[in-house]
Amino acid sequence: MEIRFKDIGPESLKTDLLVVPVSEKRLEDTSIRALDRRLKGKLQERIQKSKFAGTEGASLLYSTAGVLPAANLLLIGLGKAADVDAEIWRRSGARARREATALGLEDIGFFFSPERDPAGAAAAIVEGALLASYQFTKYRSNAKNPLGIKTLTLHKPGLSRSSGMDQAVRITEQTVGAVFLARDLINEPPSVSTARYLGEQAERHCRGRGLSVDVWGKKKIESMKLAGLLAVNRGSQEEPRFITIHYKPAGKPRKKIALIGKGITFDSGGLSLKPSKSMETMKLDMAGGAAVIATMSRLPVLRPAVEVIGYIPTTDNLPGPNAQKPGDVIRYLNGKTIEVLNTDAEGRLILADALALAAKQKPDYMINLATLTGACMVALGTQVAGMFSNHHALAERVMRCAQESGEKLWQLPLVKEYREDIKSSVADIKNIGGGHGGAITAALILQEFVEEIPWAHLDIAGPAYTDRDIATCPKGGTGFGVRTLLRFLMTV
Ligand code: BES
Ligand code: MN
Ligand code: ZN
C-alpha cells in the first residue's frame, strides 16, 4: 500500500472511496456542508434518514453516482471531538481499510482533519490501515487473495507535508512490519514453530547493520548452566535453544537495554498437564519471545541510539518420559535454588536463567515480556497486560510508550509481603505461590533474578492472542508489545 499526501479538499479528490471522519455533533462541519452542496442536499437527507450521528464505531456509506470525483463516500464516526486520540484515528484507519476491502476497492482517500498533532494522527491512521490488512492464510487451501488496497491518500486543504509527518509514517511502516513478523511466528503451528525454528527465524530476520544473532544449542546451554531451560526441556524430544540478538548503534550508545522474551513454543503444562481446552491456544506461549525477535529485526532500519540485547530462552513444555517432576529442585547460575511444585509454572523457570544472564551485563534497563499467568488475565482481562517494575521512572516511561502506541498496560504491585507465599521447605523458593495473586507471586519469583537493575516485567498472557477478529487484528497472535518496545527504544 502506497501512502500519499495531498493538499486538496474532499470535494476535489478522485478516489474509489472517500473517507470523511466526523465527530459527534459535528455533522454541520464545513467539509460535510461542502460535500452536501455538491451532492445537492442528498447527503444531509441520507444522514437525517439514517441513525448516523458520528458516534465512535458508526459509519455511513454513500454512493456519489458520479456527481463527485470520488465514487463512494464513507462517513466514519469518531465519537466526542474532545476525546479523539491516536487510538481513535488508528481504529478509523482500520475501518476504512476493511470497508474498502469488503467493497473490492483499490484506492482510499482519507480526508484528514485533526485538531491537534497532525503527524501523530497521520501515523495512527496509516498504522490502523496497515494493521487491518494482516492475514495468516498459508494453511488454507482456498485462500482468495483479497484485492489489495493500492493507495491510501491522506488529504487536507493547506496540508504542508512536514518532514515530521514523513518520519512518523516511515516509523509506522517499520513498526507494523515487526508486528506482522511477531504475529506470523505466533500463528505458526507448534510442531513447526519449535525452538530450532525460532532460532532459524531470528537468524533470518535479524540481519543488517549493527545486528548480530547467536543461537545456542543444547551443549552450549549445558556448558552455560542454564538449568531452568534444561529442566523444562527434559520432557521434550526437541532440543532447546537460547537465542541472543545484539544491536549496537553507530555512535556511542546512550543506554544499554536488555529485552527478554519467554519462548515456550508449546505449553502442555508438562507432568502437571493442562486440560485439553486450555491447551488449544498454547502455541501462543512464545509471544514474548516473538515480540523481542520482531522488535530487534527492525533496529538496523530504525537505528535507535541505544545498545539493545535480546534474550529468548526457548523450548516446549511437554511430559515426556524424562520430564522434570513436581518436587525437583533447580540450581541456578546465580546460586539460587527453586523447588518445582508445578511443572506448568514453567515460564518463570526459563526466564530466571535469561534474567540472571542479562543482569551480568549490567544493562541500564531490563524489560521482559511473557505470557506468564492465567491469573493476570483474571485480574485485567484479555486486552490489558500487567506491568510490574522495581523502578519508578522506568515504569512511567514504559506506561507512556504503551499508552502512545495504543497497547493497554496497567501497573500491578510487587507486594513484598507475598514473598512469604513463595518460600519453600527444601529450596530458596518454590515456583508457585498460594492460591491468590498468582500474577504477583510469579513476578516476585522473576524479581529474585534481576539483581538491583531497573526492570519492568510485562505479563502479556491476555493481549498476546485474540480469540476473535478485532478491528486491527484477526483471530490469533496480536504481536502485542512490539509497538511499545519500539517506541521505548526510539525515545529512551
Ligand atoms: N503459559 C501459561 C499462562 C497462560 C495462560 C498464558 C493462559 C496465556 C493464556 C503459564 O505457563 C501457566 O501455565 N501458568 C500457570 C501458573 C500456575 C501453575 C501457577 C497458570 O496461570 O495457571
Ligand atoms: Mn505453563
Ligand atoms: Zn506457559
CSV table of C-alpha atoms in Angstrom, one decimal, residues 51 97 102 204 427 461 472 476:
chain,number,residue,atom,x,y,z
A,51,LYS,CA,-29.1,6.9,12.5
A,97,ARG,CA,-9.3,-0.3,5.1
A,102,ALA,CA,-15.2,-5.6,1.5
A,204,ARG,CA,16.8,-15.0,9.1
A,427,ALA,CA,14.9,-24.8,48.4
A,461,ALA,CA,-1.0,-13.6,28.8
A,472,THR,CA,-6.7,-4.2,13.9
A,476,GLY,CA,-4.7,-15.3,16.6
